[in-house]
PDB file of C-alpha atoms in Angstrom:
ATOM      1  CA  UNK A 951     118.725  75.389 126.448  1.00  0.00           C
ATOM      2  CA  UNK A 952     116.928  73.617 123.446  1.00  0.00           C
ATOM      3  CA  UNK A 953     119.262  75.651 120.513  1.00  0.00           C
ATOM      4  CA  UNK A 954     122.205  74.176 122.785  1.00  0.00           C
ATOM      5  CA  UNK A 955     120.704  70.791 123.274  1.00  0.00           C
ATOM      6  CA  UNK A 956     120.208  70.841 119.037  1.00  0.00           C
ATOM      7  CA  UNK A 957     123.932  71.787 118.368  1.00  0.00           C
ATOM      8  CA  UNK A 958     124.875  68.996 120.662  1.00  0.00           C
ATOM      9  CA  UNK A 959     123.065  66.714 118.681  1.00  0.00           C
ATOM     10  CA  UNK A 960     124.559  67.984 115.562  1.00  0.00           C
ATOM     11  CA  UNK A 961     123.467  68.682 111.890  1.00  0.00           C
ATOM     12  CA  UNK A 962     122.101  66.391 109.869  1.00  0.00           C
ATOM     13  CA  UNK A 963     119.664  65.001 111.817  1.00  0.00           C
ATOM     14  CA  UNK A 964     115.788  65.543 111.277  1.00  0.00           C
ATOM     15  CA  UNK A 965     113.443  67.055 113.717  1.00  0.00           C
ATOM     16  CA  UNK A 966     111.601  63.443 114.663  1.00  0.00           C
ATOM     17  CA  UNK A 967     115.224  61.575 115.339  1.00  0.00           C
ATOM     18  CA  UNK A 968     116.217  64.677 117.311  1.00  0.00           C
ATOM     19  CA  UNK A 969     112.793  64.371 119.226  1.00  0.00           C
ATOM     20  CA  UNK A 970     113.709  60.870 119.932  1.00  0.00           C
ATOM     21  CA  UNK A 971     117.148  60.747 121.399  1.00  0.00           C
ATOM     22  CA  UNK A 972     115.799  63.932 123.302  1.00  0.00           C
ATOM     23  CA  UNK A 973     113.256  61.299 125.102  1.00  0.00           C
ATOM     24  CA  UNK A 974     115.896  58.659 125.319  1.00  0.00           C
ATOM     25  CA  UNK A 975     117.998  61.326 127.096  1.00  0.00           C
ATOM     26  CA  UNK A 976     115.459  61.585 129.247  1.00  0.00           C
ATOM     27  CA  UNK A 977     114.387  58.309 130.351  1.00  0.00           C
ATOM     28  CA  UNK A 978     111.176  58.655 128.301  1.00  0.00           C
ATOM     29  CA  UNK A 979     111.804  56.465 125.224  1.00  0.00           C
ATOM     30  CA  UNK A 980     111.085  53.167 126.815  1.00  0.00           C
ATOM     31  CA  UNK A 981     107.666  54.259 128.205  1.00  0.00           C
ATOM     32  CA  UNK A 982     104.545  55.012 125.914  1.00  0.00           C
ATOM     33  CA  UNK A 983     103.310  58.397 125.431  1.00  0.00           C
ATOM     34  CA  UNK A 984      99.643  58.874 125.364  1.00  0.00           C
ATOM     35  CA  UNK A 985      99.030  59.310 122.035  1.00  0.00           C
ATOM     36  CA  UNK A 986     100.736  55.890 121.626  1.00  0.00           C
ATOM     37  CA  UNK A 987      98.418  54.379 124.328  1.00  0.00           C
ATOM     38  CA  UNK A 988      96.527  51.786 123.348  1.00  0.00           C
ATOM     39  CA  UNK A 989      92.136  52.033 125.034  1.00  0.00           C
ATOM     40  CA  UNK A 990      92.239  50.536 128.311  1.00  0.00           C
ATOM     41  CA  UNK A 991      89.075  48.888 130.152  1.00  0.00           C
ATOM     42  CA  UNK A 992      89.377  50.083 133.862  1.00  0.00           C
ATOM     43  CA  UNK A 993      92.391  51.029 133.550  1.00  0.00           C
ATOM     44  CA  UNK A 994      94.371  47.607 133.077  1.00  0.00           C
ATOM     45  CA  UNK A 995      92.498  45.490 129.786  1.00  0.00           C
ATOM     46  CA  UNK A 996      93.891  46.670 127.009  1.00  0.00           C
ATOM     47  CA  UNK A 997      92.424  46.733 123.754  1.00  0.00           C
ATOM     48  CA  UNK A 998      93.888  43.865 121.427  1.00  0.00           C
ATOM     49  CA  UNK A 999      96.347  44.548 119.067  1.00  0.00           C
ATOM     50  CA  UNK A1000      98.159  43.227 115.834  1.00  0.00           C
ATOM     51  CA  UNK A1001     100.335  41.139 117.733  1.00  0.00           C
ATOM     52  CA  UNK A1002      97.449  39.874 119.963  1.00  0.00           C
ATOM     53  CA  UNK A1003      95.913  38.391 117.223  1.00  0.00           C
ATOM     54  CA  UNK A1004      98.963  36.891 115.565  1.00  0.00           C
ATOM     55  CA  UNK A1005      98.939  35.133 119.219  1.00  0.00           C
ATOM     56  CA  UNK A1006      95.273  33.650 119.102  1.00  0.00           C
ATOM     57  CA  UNK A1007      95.482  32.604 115.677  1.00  0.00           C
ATOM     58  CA  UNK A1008      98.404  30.519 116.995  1.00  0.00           C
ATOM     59  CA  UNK A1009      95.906  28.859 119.534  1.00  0.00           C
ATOM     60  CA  UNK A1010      93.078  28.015 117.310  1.00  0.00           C
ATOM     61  CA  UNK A1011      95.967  26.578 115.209  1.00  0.00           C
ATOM     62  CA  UNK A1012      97.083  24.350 117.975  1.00  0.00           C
ATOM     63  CA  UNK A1013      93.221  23.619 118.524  1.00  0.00           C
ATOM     64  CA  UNK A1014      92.963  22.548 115.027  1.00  0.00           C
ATOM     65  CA  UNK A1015      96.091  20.465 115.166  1.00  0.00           C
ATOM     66  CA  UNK A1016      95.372  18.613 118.420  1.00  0.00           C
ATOM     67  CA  UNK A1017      91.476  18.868 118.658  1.00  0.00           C
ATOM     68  CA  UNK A1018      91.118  16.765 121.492  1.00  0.00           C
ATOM     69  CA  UNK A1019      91.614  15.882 124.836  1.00  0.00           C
ATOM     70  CA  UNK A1020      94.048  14.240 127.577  1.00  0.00           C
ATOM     71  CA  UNK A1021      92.751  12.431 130.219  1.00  0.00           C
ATOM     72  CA  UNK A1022      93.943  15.096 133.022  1.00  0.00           C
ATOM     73  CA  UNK A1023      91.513  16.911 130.937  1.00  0.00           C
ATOM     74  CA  UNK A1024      88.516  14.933 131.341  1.00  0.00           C
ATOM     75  CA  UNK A1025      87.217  16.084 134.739  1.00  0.00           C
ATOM     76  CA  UNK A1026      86.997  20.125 133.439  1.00  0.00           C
ATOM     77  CA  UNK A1027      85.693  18.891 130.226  1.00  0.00           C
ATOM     78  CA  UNK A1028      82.929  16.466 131.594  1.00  0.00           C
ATOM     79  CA  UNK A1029      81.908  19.592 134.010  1.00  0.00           C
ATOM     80  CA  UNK A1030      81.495  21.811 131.345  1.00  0.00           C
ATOM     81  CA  UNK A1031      79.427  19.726 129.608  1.00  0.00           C
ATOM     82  CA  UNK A1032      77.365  18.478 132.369  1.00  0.00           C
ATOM     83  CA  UNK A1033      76.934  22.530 133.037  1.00  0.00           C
ATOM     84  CA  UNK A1034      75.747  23.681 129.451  1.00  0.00           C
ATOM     85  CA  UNK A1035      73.743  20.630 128.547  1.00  0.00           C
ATOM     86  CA  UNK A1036      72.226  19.288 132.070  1.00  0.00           C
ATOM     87  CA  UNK A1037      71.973  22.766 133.873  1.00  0.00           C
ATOM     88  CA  UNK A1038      70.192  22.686 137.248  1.00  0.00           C
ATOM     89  CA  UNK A1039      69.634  18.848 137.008  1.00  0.00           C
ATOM     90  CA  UNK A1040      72.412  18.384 139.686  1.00  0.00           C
ATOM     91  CA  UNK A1041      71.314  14.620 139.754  1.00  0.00           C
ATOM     92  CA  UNK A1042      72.609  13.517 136.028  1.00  0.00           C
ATOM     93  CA  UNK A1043      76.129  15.313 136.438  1.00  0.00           C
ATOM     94  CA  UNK A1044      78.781  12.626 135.578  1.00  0.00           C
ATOM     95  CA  UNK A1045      80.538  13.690 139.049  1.00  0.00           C
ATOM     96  CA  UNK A1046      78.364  12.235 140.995  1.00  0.00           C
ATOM     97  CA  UNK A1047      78.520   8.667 139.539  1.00  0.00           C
ATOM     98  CA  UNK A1048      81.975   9.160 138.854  1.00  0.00           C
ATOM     99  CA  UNK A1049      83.543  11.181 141.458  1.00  0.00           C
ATOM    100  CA  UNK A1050      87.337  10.686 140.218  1.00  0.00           C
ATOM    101  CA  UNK A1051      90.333  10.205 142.880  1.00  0.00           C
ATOM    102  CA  UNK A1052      91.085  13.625 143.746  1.00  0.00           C
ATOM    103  CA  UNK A1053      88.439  16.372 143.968  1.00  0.00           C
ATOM    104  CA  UNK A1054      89.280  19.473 142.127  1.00  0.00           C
ATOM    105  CA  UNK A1055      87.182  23.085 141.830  1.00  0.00           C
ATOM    106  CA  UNK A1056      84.160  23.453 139.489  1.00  0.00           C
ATOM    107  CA  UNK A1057      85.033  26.869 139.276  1.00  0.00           C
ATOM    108  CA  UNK A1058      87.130  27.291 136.091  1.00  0.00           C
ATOM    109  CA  UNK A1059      84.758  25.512 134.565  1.00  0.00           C
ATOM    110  CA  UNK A1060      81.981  27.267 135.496  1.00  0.00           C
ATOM    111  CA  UNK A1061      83.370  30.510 134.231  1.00  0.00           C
ATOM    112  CA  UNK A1062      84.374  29.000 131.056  1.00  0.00           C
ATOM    113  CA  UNK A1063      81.177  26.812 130.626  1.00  0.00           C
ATOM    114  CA  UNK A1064      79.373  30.359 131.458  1.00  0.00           C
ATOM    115  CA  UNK A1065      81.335  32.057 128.256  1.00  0.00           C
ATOM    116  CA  UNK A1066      80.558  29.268 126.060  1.00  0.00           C
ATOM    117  CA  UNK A1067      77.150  28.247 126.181  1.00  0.00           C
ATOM    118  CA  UNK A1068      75.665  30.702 124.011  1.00  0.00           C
ATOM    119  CA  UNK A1069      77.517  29.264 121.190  1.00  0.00           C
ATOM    120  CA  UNK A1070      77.393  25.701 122.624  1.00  0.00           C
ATOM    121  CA  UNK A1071      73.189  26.129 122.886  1.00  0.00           C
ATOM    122  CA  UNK A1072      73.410  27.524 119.124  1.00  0.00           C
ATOM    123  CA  UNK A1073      75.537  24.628 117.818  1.00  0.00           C
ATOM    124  CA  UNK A1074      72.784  22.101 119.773  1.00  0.00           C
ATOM    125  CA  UNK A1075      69.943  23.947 118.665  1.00  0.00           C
ATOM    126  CA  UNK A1076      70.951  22.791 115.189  1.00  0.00           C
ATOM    127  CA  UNK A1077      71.590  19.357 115.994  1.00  0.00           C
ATOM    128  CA  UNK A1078      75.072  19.521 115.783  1.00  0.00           C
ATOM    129  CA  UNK A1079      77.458  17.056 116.872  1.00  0.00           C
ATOM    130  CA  UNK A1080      78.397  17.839 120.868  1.00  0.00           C
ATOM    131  CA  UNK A1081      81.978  17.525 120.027  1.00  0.00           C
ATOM    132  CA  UNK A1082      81.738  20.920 118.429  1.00  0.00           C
ATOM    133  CA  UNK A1083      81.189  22.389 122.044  1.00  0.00           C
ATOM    134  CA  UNK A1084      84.094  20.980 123.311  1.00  0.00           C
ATOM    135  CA  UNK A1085      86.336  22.774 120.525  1.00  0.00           C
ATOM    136  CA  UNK A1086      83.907  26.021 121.612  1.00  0.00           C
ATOM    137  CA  UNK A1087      84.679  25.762 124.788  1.00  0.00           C
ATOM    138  CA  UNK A1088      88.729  25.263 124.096  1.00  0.00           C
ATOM    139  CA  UNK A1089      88.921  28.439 121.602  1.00  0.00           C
ATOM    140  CA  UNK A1090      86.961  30.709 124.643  1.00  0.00           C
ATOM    141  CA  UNK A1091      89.489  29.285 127.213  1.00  0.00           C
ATOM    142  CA  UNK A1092      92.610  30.031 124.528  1.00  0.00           C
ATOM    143  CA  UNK A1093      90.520  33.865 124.106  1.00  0.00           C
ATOM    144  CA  UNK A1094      90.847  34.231 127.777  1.00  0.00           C
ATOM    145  CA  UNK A1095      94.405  32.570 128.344  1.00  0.00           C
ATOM    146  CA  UNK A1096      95.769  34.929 125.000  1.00  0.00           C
ATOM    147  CA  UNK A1097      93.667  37.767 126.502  1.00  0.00           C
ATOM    148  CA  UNK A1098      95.482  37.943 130.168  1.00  0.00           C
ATOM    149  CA  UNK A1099      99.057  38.154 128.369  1.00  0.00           C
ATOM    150  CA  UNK A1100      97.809  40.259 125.895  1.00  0.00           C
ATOM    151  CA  UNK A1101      97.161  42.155 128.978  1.00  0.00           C
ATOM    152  CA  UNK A1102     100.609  41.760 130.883  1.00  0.00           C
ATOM    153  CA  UNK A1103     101.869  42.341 127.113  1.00  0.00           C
ATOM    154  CA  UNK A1104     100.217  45.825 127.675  1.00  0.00           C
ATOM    155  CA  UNK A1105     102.455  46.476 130.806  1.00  0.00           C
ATOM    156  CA  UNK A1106     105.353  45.801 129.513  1.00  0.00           C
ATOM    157  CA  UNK A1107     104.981  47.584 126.331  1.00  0.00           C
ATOM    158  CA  UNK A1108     104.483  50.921 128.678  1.00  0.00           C
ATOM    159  CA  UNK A1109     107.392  49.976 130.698  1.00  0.00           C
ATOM    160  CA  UNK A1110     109.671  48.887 128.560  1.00  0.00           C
ATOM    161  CA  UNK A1111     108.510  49.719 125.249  1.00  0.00           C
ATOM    162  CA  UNK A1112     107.083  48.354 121.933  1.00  0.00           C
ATOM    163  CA  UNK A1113     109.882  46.536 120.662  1.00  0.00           C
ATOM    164  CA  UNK A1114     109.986  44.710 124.133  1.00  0.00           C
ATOM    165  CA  UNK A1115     106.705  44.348 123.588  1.00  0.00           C
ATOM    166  CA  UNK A1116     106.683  42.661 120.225  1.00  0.00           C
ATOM    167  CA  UNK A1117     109.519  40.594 120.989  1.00  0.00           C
ATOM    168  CA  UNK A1118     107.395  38.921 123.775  1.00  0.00           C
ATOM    169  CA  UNK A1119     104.608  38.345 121.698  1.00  0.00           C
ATOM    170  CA  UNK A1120     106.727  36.700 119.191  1.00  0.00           C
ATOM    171  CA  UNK A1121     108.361  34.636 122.112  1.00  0.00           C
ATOM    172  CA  UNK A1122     104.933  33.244 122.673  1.00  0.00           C
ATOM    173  CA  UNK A1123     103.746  32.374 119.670  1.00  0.00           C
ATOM    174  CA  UNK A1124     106.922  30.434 118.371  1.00  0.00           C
ATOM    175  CA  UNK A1125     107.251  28.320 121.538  1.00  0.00           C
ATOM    176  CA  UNK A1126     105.275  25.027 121.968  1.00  0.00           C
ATOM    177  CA  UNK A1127     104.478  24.838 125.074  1.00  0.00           C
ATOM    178  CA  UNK A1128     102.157  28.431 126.623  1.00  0.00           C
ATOM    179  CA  UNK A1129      99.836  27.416 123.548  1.00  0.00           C
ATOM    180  CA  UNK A1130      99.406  24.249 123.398  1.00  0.00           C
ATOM    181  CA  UNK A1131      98.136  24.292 126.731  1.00  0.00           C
ATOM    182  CA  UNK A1132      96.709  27.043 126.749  1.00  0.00           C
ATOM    183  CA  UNK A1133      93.478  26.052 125.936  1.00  0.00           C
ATOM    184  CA  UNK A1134      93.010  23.041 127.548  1.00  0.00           C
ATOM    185  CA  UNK A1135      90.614  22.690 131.092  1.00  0.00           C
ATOM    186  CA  UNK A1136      93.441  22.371 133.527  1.00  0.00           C
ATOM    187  CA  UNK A1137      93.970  24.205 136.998  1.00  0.00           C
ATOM    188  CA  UNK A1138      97.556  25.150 135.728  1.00  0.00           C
ATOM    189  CA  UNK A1139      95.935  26.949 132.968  1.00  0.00           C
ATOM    190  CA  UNK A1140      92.970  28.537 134.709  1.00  0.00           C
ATOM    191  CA  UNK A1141      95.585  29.573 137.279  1.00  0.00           C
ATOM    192  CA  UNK A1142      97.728  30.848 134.334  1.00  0.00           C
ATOM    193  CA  UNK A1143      95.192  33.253 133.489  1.00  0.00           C
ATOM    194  CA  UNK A1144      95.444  35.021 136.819  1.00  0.00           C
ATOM    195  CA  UNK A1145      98.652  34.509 136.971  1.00  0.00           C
ATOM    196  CA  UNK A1146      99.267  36.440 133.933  1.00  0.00           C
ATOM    197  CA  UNK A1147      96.961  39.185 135.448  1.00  0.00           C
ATOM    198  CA  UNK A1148      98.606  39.362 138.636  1.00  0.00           C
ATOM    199  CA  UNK A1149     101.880  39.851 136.601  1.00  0.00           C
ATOM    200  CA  UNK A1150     100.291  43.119 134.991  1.00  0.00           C
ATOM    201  CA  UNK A1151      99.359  44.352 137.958  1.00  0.00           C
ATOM    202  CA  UNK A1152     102.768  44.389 139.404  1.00  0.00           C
ATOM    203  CA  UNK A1153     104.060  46.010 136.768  1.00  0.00           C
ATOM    204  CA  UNK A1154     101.315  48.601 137.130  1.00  0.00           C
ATOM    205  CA  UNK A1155     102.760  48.699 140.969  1.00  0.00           C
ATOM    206  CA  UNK A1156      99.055  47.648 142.107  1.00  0.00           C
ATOM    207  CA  UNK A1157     100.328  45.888 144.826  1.00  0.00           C
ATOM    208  CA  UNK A1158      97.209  45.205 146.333  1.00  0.00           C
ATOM    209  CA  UNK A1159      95.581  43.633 143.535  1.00  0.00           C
ATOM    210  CA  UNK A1160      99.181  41.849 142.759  1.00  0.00           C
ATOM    211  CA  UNK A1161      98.241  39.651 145.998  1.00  0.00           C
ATOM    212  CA  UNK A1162      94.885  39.464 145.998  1.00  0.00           C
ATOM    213  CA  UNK A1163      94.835  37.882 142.327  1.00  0.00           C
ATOM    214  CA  UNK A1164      97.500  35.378 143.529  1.00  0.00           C
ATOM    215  CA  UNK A1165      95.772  34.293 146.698  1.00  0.00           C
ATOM    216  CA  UNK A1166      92.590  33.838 144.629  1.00  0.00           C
ATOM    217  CA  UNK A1167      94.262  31.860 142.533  1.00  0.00           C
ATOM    218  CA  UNK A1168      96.137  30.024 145.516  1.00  0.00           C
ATOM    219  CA  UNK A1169      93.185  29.313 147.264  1.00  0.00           C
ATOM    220  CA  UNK A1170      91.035  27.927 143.814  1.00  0.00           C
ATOM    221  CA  UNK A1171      93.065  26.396 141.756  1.00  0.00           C
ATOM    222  CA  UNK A1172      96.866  26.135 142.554  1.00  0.00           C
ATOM    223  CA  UNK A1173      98.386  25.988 146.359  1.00  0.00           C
ATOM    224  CA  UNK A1174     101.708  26.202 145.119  1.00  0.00           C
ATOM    225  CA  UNK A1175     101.328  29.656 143.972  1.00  0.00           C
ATOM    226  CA  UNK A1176     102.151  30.955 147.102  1.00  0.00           C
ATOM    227  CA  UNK A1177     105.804  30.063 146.580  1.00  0.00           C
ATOM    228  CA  UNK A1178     105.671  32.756 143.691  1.00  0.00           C
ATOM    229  CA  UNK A1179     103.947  35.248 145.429  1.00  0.00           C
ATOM    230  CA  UNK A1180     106.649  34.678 148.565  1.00  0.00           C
ATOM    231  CA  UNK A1181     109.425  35.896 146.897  1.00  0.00           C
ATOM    232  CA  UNK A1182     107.950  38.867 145.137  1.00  0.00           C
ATOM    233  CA  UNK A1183     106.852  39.903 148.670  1.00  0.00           C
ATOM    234  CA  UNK A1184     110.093  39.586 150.176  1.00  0.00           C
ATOM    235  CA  UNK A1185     111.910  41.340 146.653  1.00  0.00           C
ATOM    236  CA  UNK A1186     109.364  44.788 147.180  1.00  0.00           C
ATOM    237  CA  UNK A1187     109.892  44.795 150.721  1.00  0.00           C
ATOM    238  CA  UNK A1188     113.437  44.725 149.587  1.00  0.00           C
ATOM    239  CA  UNK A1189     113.506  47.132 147.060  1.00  0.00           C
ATOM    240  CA  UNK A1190     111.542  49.379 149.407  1.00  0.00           C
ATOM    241  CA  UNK A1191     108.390  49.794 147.309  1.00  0.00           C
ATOM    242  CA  UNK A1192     106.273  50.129 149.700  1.00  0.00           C
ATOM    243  CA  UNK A1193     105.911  53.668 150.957  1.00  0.00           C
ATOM    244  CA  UNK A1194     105.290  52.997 154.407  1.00  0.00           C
ATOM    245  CA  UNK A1195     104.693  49.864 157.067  1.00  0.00           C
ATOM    246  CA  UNK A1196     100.957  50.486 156.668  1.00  0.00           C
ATOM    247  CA  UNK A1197     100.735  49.660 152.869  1.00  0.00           C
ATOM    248  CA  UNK A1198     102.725  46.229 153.578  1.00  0.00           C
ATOM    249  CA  UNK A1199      99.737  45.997 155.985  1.00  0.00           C
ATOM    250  CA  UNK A1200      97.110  46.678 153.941  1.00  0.00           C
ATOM    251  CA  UNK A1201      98.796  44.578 150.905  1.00  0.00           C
ATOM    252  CA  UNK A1202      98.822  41.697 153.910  1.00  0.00           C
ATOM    253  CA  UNK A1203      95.344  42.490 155.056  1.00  0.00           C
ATOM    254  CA  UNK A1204      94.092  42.663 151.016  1.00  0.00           C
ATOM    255  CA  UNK A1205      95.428  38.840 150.358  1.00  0.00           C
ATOM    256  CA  UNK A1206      94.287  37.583 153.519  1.00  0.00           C
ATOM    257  CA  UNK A1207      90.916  38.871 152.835  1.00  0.00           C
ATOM    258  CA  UNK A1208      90.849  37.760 149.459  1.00  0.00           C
ATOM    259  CA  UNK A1209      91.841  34.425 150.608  1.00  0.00           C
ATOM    260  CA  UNK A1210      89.031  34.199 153.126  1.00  0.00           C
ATOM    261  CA  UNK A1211      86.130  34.868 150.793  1.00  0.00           C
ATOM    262  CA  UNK A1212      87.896  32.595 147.979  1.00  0.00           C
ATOM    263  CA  UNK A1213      87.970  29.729 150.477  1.00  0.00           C
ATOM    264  CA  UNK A1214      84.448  30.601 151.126  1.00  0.00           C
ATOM    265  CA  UNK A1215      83.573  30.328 147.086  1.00  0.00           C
ATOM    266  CA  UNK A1216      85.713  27.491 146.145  1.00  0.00           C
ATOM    267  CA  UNK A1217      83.803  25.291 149.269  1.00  0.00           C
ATOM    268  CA  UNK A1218      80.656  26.547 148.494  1.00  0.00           C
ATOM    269  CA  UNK A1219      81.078  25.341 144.925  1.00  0.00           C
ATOM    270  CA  UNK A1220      82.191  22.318 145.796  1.00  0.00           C
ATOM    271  CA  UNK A1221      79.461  21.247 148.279  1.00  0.00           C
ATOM    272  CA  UNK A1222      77.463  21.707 145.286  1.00  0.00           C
ATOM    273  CA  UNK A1223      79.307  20.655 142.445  1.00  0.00           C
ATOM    274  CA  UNK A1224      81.250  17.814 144.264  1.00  0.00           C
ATOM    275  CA  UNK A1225      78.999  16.271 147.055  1.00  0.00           C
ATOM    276  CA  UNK A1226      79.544  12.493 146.516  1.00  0.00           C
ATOM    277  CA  UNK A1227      76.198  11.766 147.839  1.00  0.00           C
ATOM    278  CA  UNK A1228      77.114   9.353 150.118  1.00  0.00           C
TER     279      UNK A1228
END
């Protein structure tokens, strides 16, 4: 079968080409073989590559070129600061002097204000201007934004393949807008992150983390998310992913819990973090 398969393909091709159109042939030449395959962490985290860091160089570059912040901004970035410089002294948090209009989660900052302190605590050790620890804290959030499509970037490079792959990487470095922002304290971009995770997921057809990132990231930071995860719902219930009525249930029963206990985090944070002392 292989001798008849080669005189099919002809003379005058070499043994790799030949190799190649054999895989195309059979719907294996836009997937990644496993000596192609990148390290993953758990499975889904991949390890960075070339075009990864093309992509983060971009955001320290847009750090660099627009080092500081909006006012939308200032309510992540005053919380961070409050939380790497004032600690457990709940009582001199700008918050609760200046509780803002419209309440909004400590919890993105937490986890970014977490990341950056080492580095933050170094720079003050030193006596180094503060500023410095807001651009610290801007470069970890652009690591972590550049890190979750470097991870959906994974995905798609073993669905679809590497020059897929590269083109999407060069898609978001030459447009303005996923870096510029990504890196600034906003829900949209904290929601982004997961967002971008969730994304890999479905490729991966982990359905059940698929809605469980999104309804974390619902609940936290951005309601409106459930009009993505709606339709992508409906669209595998349509496509008949699912392999039977019980994995729709326990994709259902997955968000919902997820939901719960990040309803239960977000308000427990926020009694904390956001109690107007009145």
């Amino acid at each position: 079968e292989d001798e008849d398969e080669d005189e099919d393909l002809g003379g005058g091709i070499d043994e790799e080409t030949k190799k190649q159109i054999k895989e195309l042939r059979e719907g294996k030449g836009m997937t990644m073989s496993k000596e192609q395959s990148r390290s993953v962490l758990f499975g889904l985290f991949p390890e960075p590559d070339e075009w990864d860091w093309i992509v983060f160089f971009v955001a320290l570059l847009q750090i660099y070129m627009s080092p500081f912040t909006k006012v939308e901004e200032s309510f992540n970035v005053q919380a961070m600061h409050d939380m790497i410089f004032e600690r457990q002294n709940l009582d001199r948090y700008d918050h609760f002097q200046f509780p803002g209009v419209v309440p909004r989660t400590f919890i993105g900052a937490f986890i970014n204000a977490i990341l950056a302190s080492p580095i933050c605590l170094l720079f003050e050790s030193i006596y180094a201007p503060r500023v410095i620890s807001l651009f610290v804290c801007r470069m970890v959030l652009a690591a972590l934004s550049v890190y979750s499509l470097a991870t959906f970037r994974f995905q798609v490079e073993k669905k679809f393949g590497k020059i897929v792959s590269a083109c999407f990487a060069v898609v978001c470095s030459i447009q303005f807008h996923l870096l510029f922002y990504c890196s600034r304290p906003l829900p949209n971009t904290y929601a982004s992150i997961f967002v971008n995770l969730a994304f890999a997921s479905w490729l991966k057809e982990q359905y059940e983390v698929l809605f469980s990132i999104l309804a974390f990231a619902a609940i936290v930071f951005r309601s409106e998310l459930v009009v993505l995860a709606a339709p992508i719902f409906v669209s595998l219930v349509v496509l008949r992913k699912f392999s039977s009525l019980s994995a729709v249930i326990k994709v259902v029963a997955t968000a919902a819990i997820s939901a719960i206990l990040s309803l239960g985090l977000t308000i427990a944070v926020e009694l904390i973090g956001c109690h107007r002392g009145g």
